[in-house]
PDB file of C-alpha atoms and ligand atoms in Angstrom:
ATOM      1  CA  UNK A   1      33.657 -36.780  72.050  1.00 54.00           C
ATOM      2  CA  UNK A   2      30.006 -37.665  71.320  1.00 72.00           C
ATOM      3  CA  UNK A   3      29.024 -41.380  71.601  1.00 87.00           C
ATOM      4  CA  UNK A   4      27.710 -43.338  68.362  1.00 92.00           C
ATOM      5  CA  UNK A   5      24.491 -42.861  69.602  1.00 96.00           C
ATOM      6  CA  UNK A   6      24.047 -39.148  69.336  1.00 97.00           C
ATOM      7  CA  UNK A   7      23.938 -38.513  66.026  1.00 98.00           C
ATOM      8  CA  UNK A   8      21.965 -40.386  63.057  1.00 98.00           C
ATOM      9  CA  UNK A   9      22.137 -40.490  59.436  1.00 98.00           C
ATOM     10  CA  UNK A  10      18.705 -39.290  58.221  1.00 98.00           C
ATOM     11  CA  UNK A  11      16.892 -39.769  54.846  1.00 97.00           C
ATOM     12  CA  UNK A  12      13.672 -37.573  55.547  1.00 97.00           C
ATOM     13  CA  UNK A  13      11.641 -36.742  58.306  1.00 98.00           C
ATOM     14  CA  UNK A  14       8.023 -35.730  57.610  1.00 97.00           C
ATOM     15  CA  UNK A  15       4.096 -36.083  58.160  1.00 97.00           C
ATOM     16  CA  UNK A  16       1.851 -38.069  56.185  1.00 95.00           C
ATOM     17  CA  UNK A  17      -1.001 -40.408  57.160  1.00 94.00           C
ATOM     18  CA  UNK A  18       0.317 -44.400  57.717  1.00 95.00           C
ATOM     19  CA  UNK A  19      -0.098 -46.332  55.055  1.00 92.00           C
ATOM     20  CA  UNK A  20      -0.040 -49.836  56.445  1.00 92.00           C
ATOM     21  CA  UNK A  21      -0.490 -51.498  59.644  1.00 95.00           C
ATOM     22  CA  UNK A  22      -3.383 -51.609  62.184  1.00 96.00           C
ATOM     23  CA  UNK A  23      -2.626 -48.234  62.198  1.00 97.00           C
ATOM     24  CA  UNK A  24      -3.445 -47.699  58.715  1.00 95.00           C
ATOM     25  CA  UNK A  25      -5.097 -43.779  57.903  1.00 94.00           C
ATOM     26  CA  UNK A  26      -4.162 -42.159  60.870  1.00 96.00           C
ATOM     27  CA  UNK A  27      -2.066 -38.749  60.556  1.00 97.00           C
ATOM     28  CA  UNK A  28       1.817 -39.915  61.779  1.00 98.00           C
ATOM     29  CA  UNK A  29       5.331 -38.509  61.246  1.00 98.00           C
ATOM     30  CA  UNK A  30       7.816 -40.526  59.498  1.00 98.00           C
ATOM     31  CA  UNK A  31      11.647 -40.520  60.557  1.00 98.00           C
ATOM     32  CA  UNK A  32      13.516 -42.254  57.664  1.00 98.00           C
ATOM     33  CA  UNK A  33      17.382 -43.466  57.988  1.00 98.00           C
ATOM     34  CA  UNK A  34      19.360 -43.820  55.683  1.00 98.00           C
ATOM     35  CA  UNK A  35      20.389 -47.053  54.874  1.00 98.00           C
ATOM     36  CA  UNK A  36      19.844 -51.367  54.791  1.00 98.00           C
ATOM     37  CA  UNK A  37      21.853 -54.357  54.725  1.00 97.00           C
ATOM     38  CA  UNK A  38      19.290 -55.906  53.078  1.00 98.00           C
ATOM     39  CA  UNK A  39      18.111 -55.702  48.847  1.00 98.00           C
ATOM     40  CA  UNK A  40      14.689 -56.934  48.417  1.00 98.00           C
ATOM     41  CA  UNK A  41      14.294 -57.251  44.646  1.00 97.00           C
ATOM     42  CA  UNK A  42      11.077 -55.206  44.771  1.00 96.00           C
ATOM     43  CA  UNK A  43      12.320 -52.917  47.534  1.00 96.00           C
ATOM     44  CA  UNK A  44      10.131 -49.204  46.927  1.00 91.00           C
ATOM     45  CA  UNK A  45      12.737 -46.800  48.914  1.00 93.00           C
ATOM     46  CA  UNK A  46      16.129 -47.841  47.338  1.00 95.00           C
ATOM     47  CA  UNK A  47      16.608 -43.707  47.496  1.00 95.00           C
ATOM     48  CA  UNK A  48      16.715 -44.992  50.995  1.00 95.00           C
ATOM     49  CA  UNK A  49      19.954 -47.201  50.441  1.00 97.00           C
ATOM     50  CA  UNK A  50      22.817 -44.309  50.410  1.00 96.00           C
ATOM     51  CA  UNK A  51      23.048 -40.449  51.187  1.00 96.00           C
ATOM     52  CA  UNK A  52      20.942 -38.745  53.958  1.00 97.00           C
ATOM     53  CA  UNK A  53      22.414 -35.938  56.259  1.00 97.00           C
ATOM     54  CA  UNK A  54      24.058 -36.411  59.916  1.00 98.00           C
ATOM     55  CA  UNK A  55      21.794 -35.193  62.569  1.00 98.00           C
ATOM     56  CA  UNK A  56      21.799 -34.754  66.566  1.00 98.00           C
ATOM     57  CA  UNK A  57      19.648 -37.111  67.874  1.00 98.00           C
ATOM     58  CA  UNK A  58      17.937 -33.584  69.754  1.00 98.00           C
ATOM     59  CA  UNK A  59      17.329 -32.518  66.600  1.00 98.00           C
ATOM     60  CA  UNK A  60      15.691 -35.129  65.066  1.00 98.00           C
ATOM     61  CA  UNK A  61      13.744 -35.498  67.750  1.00 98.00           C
ATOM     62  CA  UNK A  62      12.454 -32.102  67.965  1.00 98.00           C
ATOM     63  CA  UNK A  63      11.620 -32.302  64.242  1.00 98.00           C
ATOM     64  CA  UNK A  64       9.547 -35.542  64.835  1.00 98.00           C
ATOM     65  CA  UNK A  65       7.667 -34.413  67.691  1.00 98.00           C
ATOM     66  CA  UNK A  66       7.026 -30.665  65.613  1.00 98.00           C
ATOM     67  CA  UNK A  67       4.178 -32.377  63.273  1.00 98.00           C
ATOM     68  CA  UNK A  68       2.289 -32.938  66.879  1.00 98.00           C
ATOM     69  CA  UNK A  69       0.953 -36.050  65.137  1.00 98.00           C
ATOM     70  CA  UNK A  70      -0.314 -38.759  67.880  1.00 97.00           C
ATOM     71  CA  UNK A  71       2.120 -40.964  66.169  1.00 98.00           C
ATOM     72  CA  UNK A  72       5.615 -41.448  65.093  1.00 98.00           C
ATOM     73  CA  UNK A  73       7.251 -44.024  62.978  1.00 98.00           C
ATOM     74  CA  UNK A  74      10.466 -45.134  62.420  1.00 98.00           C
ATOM     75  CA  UNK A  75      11.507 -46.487  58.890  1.00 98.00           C
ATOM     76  CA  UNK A  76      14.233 -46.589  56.479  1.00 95.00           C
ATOM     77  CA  UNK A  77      16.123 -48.645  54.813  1.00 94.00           C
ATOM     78  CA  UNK A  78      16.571 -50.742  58.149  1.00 98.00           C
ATOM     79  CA  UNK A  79      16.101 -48.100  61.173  1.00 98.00           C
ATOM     80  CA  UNK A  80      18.031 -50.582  63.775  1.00 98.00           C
ATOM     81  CA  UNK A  81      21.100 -50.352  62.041  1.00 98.00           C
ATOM     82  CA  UNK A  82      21.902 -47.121  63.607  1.00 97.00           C
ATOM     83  CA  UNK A  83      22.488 -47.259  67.709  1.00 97.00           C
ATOM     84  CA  UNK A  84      20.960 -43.916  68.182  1.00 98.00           C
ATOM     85  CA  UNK A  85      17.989 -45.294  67.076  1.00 98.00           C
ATOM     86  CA  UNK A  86      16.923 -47.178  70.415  1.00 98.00           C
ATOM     87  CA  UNK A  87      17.584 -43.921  72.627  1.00 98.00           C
ATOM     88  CA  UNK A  88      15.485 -41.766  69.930  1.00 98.00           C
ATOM     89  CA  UNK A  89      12.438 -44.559  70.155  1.00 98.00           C
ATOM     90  CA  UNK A  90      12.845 -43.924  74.220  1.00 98.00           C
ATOM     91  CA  UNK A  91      12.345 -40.114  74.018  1.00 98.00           C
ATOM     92  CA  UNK A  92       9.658 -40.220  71.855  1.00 98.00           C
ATOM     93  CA  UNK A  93       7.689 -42.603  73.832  1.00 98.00           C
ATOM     94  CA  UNK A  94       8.403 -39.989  76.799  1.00 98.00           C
ATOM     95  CA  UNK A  95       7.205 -37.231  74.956  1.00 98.00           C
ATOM     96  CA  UNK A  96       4.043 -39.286  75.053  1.00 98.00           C
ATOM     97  CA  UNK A  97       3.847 -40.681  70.951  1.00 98.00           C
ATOM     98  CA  UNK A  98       2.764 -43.616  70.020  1.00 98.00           C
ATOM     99  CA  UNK A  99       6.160 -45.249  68.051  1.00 98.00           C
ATOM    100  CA  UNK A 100       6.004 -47.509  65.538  1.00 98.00           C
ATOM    101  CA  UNK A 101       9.307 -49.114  64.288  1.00 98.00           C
ATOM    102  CA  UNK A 102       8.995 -51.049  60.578  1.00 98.00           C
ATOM    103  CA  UNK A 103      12.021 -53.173  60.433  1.00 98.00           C
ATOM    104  CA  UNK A 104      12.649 -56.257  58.058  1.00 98.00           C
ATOM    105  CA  UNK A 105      13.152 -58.964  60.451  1.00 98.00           C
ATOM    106  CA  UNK A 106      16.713 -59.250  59.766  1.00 98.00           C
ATOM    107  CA  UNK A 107      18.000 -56.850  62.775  1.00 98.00           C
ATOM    108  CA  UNK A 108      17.872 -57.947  66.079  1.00 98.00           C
ATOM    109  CA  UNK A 109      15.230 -56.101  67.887  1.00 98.00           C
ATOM    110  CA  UNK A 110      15.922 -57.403  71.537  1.00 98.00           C
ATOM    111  CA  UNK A 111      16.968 -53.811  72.460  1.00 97.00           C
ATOM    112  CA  UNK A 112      13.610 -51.904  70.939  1.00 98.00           C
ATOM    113  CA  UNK A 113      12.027 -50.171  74.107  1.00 98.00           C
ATOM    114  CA  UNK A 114       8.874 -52.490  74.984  1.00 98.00           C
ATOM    115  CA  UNK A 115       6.307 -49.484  74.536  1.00 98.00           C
ATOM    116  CA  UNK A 116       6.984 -49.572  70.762  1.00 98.00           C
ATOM    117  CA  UNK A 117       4.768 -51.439  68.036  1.00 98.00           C
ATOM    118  CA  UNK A 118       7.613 -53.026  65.943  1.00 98.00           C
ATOM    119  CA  UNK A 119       5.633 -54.012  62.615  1.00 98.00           C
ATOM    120  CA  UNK A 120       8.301 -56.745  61.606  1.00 98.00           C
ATOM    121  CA  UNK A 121       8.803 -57.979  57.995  1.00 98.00           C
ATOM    122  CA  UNK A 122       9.326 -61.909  57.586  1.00 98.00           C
ATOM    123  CA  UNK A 123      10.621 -61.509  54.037  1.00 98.00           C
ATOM    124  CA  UNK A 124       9.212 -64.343  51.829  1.00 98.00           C
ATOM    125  CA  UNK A 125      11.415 -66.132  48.846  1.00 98.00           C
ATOM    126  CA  UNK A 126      10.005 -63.704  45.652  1.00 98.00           C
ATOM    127  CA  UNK A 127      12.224 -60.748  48.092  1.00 98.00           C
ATOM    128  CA  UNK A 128      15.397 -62.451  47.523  1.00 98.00           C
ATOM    129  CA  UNK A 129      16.255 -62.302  51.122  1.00 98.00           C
ATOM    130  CA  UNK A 130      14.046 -64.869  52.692  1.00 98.00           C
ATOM    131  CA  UNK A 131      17.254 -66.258  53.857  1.00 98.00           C
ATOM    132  CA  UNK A 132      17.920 -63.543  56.104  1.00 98.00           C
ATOM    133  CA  UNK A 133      15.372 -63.722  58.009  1.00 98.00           C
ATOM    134  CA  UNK A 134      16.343 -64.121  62.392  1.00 98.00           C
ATOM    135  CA  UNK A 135      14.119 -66.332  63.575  1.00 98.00           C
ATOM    136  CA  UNK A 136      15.188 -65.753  67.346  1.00 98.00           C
ATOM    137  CA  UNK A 137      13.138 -62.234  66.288  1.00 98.00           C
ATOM    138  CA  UNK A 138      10.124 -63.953  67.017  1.00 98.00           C
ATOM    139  CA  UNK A 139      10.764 -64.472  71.063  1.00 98.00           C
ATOM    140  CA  UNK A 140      10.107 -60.641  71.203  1.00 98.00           C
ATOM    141  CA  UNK A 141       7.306 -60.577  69.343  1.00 98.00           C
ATOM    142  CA  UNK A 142       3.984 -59.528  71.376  1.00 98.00           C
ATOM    143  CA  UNK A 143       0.707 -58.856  70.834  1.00 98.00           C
ATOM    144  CA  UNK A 144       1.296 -55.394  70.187  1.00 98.00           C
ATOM    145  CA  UNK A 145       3.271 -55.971  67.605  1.00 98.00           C
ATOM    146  CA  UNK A 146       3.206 -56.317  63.786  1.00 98.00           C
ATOM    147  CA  UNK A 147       4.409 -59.326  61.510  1.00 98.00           C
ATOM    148  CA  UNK A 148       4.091 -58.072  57.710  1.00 98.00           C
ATOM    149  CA  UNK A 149       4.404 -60.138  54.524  1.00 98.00           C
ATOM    150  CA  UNK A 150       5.098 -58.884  51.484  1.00 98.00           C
ATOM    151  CA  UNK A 151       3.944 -61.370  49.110  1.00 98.00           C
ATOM    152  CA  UNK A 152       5.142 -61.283  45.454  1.00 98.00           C
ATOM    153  CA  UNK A 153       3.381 -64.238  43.965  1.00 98.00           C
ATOM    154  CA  UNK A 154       1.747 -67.405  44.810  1.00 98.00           C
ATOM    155  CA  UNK A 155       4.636 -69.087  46.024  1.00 98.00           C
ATOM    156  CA  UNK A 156       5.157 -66.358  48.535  1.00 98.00           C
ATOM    157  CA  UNK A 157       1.778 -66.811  49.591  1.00 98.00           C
ATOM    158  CA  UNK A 158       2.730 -70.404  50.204  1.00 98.00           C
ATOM    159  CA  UNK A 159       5.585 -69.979  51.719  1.00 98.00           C
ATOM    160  CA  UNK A 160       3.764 -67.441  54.454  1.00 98.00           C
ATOM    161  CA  UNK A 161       0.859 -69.988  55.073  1.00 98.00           C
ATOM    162  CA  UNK A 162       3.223 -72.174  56.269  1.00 98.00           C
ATOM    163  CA  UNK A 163       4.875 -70.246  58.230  1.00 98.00           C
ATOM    164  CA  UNK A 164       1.825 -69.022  59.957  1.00 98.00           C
ATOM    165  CA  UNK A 165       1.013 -72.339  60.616  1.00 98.00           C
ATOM    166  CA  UNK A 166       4.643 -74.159  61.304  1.00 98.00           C
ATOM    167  CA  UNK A 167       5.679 -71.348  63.751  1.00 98.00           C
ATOM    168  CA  UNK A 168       2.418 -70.761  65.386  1.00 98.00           C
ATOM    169  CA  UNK A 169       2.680 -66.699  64.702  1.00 98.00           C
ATOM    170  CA  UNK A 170      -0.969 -66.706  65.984  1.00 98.00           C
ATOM    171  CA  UNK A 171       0.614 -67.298  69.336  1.00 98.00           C
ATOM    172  CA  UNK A 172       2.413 -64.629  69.330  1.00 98.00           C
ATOM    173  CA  UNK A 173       0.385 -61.305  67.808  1.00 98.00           C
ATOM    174  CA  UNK A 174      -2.939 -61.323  66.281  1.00 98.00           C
ATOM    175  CA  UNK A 175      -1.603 -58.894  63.763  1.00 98.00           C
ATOM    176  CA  UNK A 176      -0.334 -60.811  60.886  1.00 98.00           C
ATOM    177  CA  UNK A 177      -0.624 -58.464  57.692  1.00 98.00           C
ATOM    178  CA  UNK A 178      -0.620 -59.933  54.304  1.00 98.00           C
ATOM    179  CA  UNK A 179       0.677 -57.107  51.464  1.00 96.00           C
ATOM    180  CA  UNK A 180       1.047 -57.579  47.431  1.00 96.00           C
ATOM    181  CA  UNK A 181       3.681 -56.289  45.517  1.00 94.00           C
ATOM    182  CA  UNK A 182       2.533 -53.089  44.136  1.00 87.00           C
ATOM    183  CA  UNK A 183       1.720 -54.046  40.505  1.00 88.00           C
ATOM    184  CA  UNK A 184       3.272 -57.678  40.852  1.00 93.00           C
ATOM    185  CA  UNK A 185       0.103 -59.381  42.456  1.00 96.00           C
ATOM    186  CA  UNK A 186      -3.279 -58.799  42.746  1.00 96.00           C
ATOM    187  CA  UNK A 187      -5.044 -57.627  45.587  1.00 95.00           C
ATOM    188  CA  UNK A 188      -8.001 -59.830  44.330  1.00 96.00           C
ATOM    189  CA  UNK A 189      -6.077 -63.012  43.582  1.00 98.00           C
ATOM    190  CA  UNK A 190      -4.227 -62.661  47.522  1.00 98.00           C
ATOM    191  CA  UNK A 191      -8.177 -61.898  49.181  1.00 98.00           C
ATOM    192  CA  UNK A 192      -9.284 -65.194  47.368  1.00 98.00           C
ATOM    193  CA  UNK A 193      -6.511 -67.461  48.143  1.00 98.00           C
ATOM    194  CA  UNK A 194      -7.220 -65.969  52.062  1.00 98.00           C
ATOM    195  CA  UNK A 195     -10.769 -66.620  52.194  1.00 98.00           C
ATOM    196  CA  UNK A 196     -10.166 -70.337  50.854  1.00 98.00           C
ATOM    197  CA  UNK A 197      -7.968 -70.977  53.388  1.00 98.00           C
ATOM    198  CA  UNK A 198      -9.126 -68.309  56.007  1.00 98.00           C
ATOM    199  CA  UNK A 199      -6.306 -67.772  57.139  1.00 98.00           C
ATOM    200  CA  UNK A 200      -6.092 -65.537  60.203  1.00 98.00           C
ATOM    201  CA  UNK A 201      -4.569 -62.562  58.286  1.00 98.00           C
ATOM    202  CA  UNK A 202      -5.279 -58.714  57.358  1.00 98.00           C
ATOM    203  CA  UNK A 203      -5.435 -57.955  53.881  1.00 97.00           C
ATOM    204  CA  UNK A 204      -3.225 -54.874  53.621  1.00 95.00           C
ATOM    205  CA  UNK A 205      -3.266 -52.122  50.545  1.00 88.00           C
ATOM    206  CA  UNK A 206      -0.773 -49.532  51.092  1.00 78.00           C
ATOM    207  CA  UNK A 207      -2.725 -46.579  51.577  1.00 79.00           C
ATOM    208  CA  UNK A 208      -0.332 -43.543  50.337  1.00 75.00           C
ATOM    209  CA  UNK A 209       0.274 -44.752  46.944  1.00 74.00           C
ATOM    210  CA  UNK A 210      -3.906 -44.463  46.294  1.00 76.00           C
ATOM    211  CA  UNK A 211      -3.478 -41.596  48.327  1.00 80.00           C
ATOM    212  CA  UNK A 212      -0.544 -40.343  46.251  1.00 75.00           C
ATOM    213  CA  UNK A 213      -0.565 -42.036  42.973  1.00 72.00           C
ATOM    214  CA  UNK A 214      -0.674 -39.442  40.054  1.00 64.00           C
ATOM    215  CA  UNK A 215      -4.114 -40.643  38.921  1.00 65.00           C
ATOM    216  CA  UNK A 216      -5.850 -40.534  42.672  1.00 58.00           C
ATOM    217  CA  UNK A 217      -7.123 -37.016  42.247  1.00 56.00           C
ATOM    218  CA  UNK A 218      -9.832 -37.155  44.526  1.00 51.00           C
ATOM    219  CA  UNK A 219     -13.062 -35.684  43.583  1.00 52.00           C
TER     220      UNK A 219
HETATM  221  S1  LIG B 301      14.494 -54.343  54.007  1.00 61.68           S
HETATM  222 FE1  LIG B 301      13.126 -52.701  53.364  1.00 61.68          FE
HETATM  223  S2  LIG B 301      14.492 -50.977  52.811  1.00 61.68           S
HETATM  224 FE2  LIG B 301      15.753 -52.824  52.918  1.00 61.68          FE
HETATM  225  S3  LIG B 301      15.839 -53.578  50.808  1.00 61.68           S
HETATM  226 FE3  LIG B 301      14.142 -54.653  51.834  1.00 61.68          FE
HETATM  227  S4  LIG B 301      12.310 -53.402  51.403  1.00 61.68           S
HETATM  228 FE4  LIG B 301      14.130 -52.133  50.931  1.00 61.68          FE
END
Protein backbone atom coordinates (compact mmCIF):
# COMPACT_ATOMS: atom_id res chain seq x y z
CA UNK A 1 0.00 0.00 0.00
CA UNK A 2 1.12 3.51 -1.03
CA UNK A 3 1.67 6.06 1.81
CA UNK A 4 -0.60 9.37 1.98
CA UNK A 5 2.09 11.06 0.54
CA UNK A 6 2.25 9.58 -2.90
CA UNK A 7 -0.54 10.66 -4.45
CA UNK A 8 -2.24 14.31 -4.56
CA UNK A 9 -5.48 15.68 -5.45
CA UNK A 10 -4.79 18.15 -8.30
CA UNK A 11 -6.86 21.12 -9.65
CA UNK A 12 -4.56 22.14 -12.71
CA UNK A 13 -1.12 22.14 -13.49
CA UNK A 14 0.10 24.64 -16.12
CA UNK A 15 2.49 27.57 -17.34
CA UNK A 16 1.78 31.09 -17.19
CA UNK A 17 3.92 34.07 -16.13
CA UNK A 18 3.57 34.91 -11.99
CA UNK A 19 1.36 37.29 -11.29
CA UNK A 20 2.38 38.50 -7.86
CA UNK A 21 5.30 38.42 -5.71
CA UNK A 22 8.92 39.65 -6.12
CA UNK A 23 8.73 37.33 -8.68
CA UNK A 24 6.13 39.06 -10.50
CA UNK A 25 6.42 38.61 -14.79
CA UNK A 26 8.62 35.88 -14.92
CA UNK A 27 7.48 32.66 -17.02
CA UNK A 28 6.58 29.83 -14.00
CA UNK A 29 4.45 26.66 -13.84
CA UNK A 30 1.61 26.52 -11.56
CA UNK A 31 0.65 23.19 -9.61
CA UNK A 32 -2.87 23.83 -8.16
CA UNK A 33 -4.54 21.40 -5.37
CA UNK A 34 -7.54 21.00 -4.88
CA UNK A 35 -8.90 22.22 -1.91
CA UNK A 36 -8.91 24.89 1.52
CA UNK A 37 -10.10 24.95 4.92
CA UNK A 38 -10.35 28.34 4.66
CA UNK A 39 -13.44 30.82 2.75
CA UNK A 40 -12.19 34.22 2.21
CA UNK A 41 -15.29 36.19 1.21
CA UNK A 42 -13.50 37.52 -1.88
CA UNK A 43 -11.60 34.29 -2.50
CA UNK A 44 -10.87 34.27 -6.79
CA UNK A 45 -10.31 30.26 -7.15
CA UNK A 46 -13.40 28.86 -5.26
CA UNK A 47 -13.30 26.30 -8.54
CA UNK A 48 -10.37 25.49 -6.38
CA UNK A 49 -12.55 24.40 -3.26
CA UNK A 50 -13.85 20.75 -4.51
CA UNK A 51 -13.10 18.27 -7.48
CA UNK A 52 -9.57 17.87 -9.04
CA UNK A 53 -8.16 14.39 -10.14
CA UNK A 54 -5.81 11.93 -7.97
CA UNK A 55 -2.33 11.95 -9.21
CA UNK A 56 1.16 10.12 -8.42
CA UNK A 57 3.24 12.45 -6.96
CA UNK A 58 5.89 11.17 -10.16
CA UNK A 59 3.49 12.34 -12.25
CA UNK A 60 2.84 15.54 -11.17
CA UNK A 61 6.11 16.13 -10.91
CA UNK A 62 7.10 15.27 -14.31
CA UNK A 63 4.26 17.49 -15.57
CA UNK A 64 5.64 20.50 -13.52
CA UNK A 65 9.10 20.20 -14.47
CA UNK A 66 7.79 19.58 -18.55
CA UNK A 67 7.07 23.55 -18.99
CA UNK A 68 11.11 23.83 -18.28
CA UNK A 69 10.10 27.15 -16.70
CA UNK A 70 12.98 28.41 -14.13
CA UNK A 71 10.19 28.39 -11.70
CA UNK A 72 7.52 26.42 -10.09
CA UNK A 73 4.75 27.36 -7.80
CA UNK A 74 2.63 25.72 -5.63
CA UNK A 75 -1.02 27.05 -5.05
CA UNK A 76 -4.46 26.00 -4.49
CA UNK A 77 -6.93 26.30 -2.40
CA UNK A 78 -4.35 25.71 0.55
CA UNK A 79 -1.37 23.49 -1.03
CA UNK A 80 -0.17 22.27 2.67
CA UNK A 81 -3.18 20.52 3.29
CA UNK A 82 -2.06 17.62 1.33
CA UNK A 83 1.22 15.61 2.89
CA UNK A 84 2.54 14.85 -0.48
CA UNK A 85 2.97 18.25 -0.91
CA UNK A 86 6.31 18.70 1.22
CA UNK A 87 8.06 15.63 -0.64
CA UNK A 88 6.85 17.18 -4.17
CA UNK A 89 8.41 20.84 -3.03
CA UNK A 90 11.78 18.58 -2.22
CA UNK A 91 12.03 17.07 -5.75
CA UNK A 92 11.47 20.03 -7.44
CA UNK A 93 14.04 21.96 -5.68
CA UNK A 94 16.39 18.88 -6.74
CA UNK A 95 15.51 19.10 -10.15
CA UNK A 96 17.05 22.52 -9.72
CA UNK A 97 13.51 25.03 -9.81
CA UNK A 98 13.10 27.73 -8.03
CA UNK A 99 9.64 26.79 -5.75
CA UNK A 100 7.42 29.08 -4.61
CA UNK A 101 4.63 27.91 -2.18
CA UNK A 102 1.47 30.63 -1.74
CA UNK A 103 -0.25 29.50 1.33
CA UNK A 104 -2.77 31.56 3.55
CA UNK A 105 -1.06 31.62 6.78
CA UNK A 106 -3.43 29.35 8.35
CA UNK A 107 -1.33 25.93 7.73
CA UNK A 108 1.56 25.28 9.57
CA UNK A 109 4.52 25.60 7.38
CA UNK A 110 7.29 24.29 9.85
CA UNK A 111 7.75 21.27 7.50
CA UNK A 112 8.17 23.44 3.98
CA UNK A 113 11.78 22.47 2.74
CA UNK A 114 13.98 25.71 3.62
CA UNK A 115 15.00 26.28 -0.18
CA UNK A 116 11.38 27.32 -0.91
CA UNK A 117 10.01 31.05 -1.06
CA UNK A 118 6.72 30.55 0.91
CA UNK A 119 4.75 33.89 -0.06
CA UNK A 120 2.43 33.69 3.13
CA UNK A 121 -1.01 35.39 3.35
CA UNK A 122 -1.82 37.19 6.82
CA UNK A 123 -5.52 37.42 6.00
CA UNK A 124 -6.88 40.83 7.18
CA UNK A 125 -10.64 41.28 8.79
CA UNK A 126 -12.61 42.37 5.18
CA UNK A 127 -11.44 38.19 4.31
CA UNK A 128 -13.58 36.89 6.97
CA UNK A 129 -10.86 34.73 8.26
CA UNK A 130 -8.53 37.10 9.96
CA UNK A 131 -9.16 34.92 12.86
CA UNK A 132 -7.41 32.12 11.48
CA UNK A 133 -4.51 33.38 11.09
CA UNK A 134 -1.19 31.10 13.12
CA UNK A 135 0.82 33.45 14.40
CA UNK A 136 3.60 30.83 15.46
CA UNK A 137 3.86 30.99 11.26
CA UNK A 138 5.89 33.87 11.64
CA UNK A 139 9.07 32.04 13.54
CA UNK A 140 9.70 30.50 10.02
CA UNK A 141 9.46 33.33 8.22
CA UNK A 142 12.92 34.49 6.49
CA UNK A 143 14.09 36.84 4.34
CA UNK A 144 13.40 34.86 1.45
CA UNK A 145 10.16 34.70 2.04
CA UNK A 146 6.85 36.45 1.20
CA UNK A 147 4.14 38.01 3.63
CA UNK A 148 1.05 39.12 1.32
CA UNK A 149 -1.97 41.22 2.30
CA UNK A 150 -4.90 41.26 0.64
CA UNK A 151 -6.51 44.37 1.58
CA UNK A 152 -10.28 44.88 0.96
CA UNK A 153 -10.85 48.34 2.29
CA UNK A 154 -9.46 50.87 4.54
CA UNK A 155 -9.91 49.07 7.58
CA UNK A 156 -7.85 46.26 6.20
CA UNK A 157 -5.29 48.63 5.44
CA UNK A 158 -5.40 49.52 9.10
CA UNK A 159 -5.46 46.54 10.40
CA UNK A 160 -2.07 45.51 8.24
CA UNK A 161 -0.22 48.78 9.35
CA UNK A 162 -0.45 47.64 12.58
CA UNK A 163 0.53 44.61 12.21
CA UNK A 164 3.59 45.59 10.36
CA UNK A 165 4.41 47.66 13.04
CA UNK A 166 3.13 45.58 16.35
CA UNK A 167 4.89 42.36 15.10
CA UNK A 168 7.94 43.87 13.68
CA UNK A 169 7.41 41.85 10.12
CA UNK A 170 10.32 44.10 8.93
CA UNK A 171 12.43 41.87 11.09
CA UNK A 172 11.66 39.13 9.58
CA UNK A 173 11.50 39.56 5.42
CA UNK A 174 11.80 42.70 3.56
CA UNK A 175 9.07 41.44 1.33
CA UNK A 176 5.86 42.62 2.68
CA UNK A 177 3.33 42.90 -0.38
CA UNK A 178 0.32 45.01 -0.10
CA UNK A 179 -2.66 43.70 -2.79
CA UNK A 180 -6.37 45.28 -3.40
CA UNK A 181 -9.26 43.38 -3.92
CA UNK A 182 -9.75 43.15 -7.55
CA UNK A 183 -12.55 45.71 -8.14
CA UNK A 184 -13.19 46.27 -4.26
CA UNK A 185 -10.31 48.91 -3.71
CA UNK A 186 -8.37 51.06 -5.57
CA UNK A 187 -4.98 50.65 -6.51
CA UNK A 188 -4.72 54.53 -6.26
CA UNK A 189 -6.47 55.02 -2.93
CA UNK A 190 -3.94 51.86 -1.29
CA UNK A 191 -0.52 53.79 -3.16
CA UNK A 192 -1.71 57.06 -1.35
CA UNK A 193 -2.50 55.82 2.01
CA UNK A 194 1.32 54.02 1.57
CA UNK A 195 3.15 56.99 0.63
CA UNK A 196 1.51 58.99 3.68
CA UNK A 197 2.60 56.64 5.91
CA UNK A 198 5.58 55.10 3.89
CA UNK A 199 5.20 52.23 4.97
CA UNK A 200 7.87 49.69 4.05
CA UNK A 201 5.59 47.77 1.60
CA UNK A 202 5.32 46.69 -2.26
CA UNK A 203 2.41 47.80 -3.99
CA UNK A 204 1.25 44.64 -5.75
CA UNK A 205 -1.28 44.48 -9.01
CA UNK A 206 -1.90 41.03 -9.99
CA UNK A 207 -0.38 40.79 -13.22
CA UNK A 208 -2.49 37.91 -15.14
CA UNK A 209 -5.80 39.43 -14.83
CA UNK A 210 -4.29 42.71 -17.07
CA UNK A 211 -2.60 40.09 -18.74
CA UNK A 212 -5.79 38.05 -19.16
CA UNK A 213 -8.71 40.25 -18.67
CA UNK A 214 -11.07 40.16 -21.78
CA UNK A 215 -10.42 43.84 -22.56
CA UNK A 216 -6.30 43.59 -22.31
CA UNK A 217 -5.87 42.91 -25.99
CA UNK A 218 -2.57 44.12 -26.38
CA UNK A 219 -1.73 46.18 -29.30
S1 LIG B 1 -7.11 30.80 1.53
FE1 LIG B 1 -6.91 31.24 -0.65
S2 LIG B 1 -7.98 29.54 -1.69
FE2 LIG B 1 -8.60 29.49 0.46
S3 LIG B 1 -10.51 30.66 0.53
FE3 LIG B 1 -8.84 32.09 1.01
S4 LIG B 1 -8.25 33.00 -0.97
FE4 LIG B 1 -9.50 31.16 -1.41
Amino acid sequence: MGSREDTLVIHEIYASIQGESTFAGLPCAFVRTTGCNLRCVWCDTPQAFHGGTRMDRGDVLARALSFRTPLVELTGGEPLLQPGVFPLMTELCDAGRTVLVETSGEADVARVDPRVHKVMDLKCPGSGESHRNRWDNLGHITPADEIKFVLADRADYEWMRAAIRERKLTDRTPNLLASTVFGRLAPRDLVAWVLEDALPVRVQLQMHKYVWAPDATGV
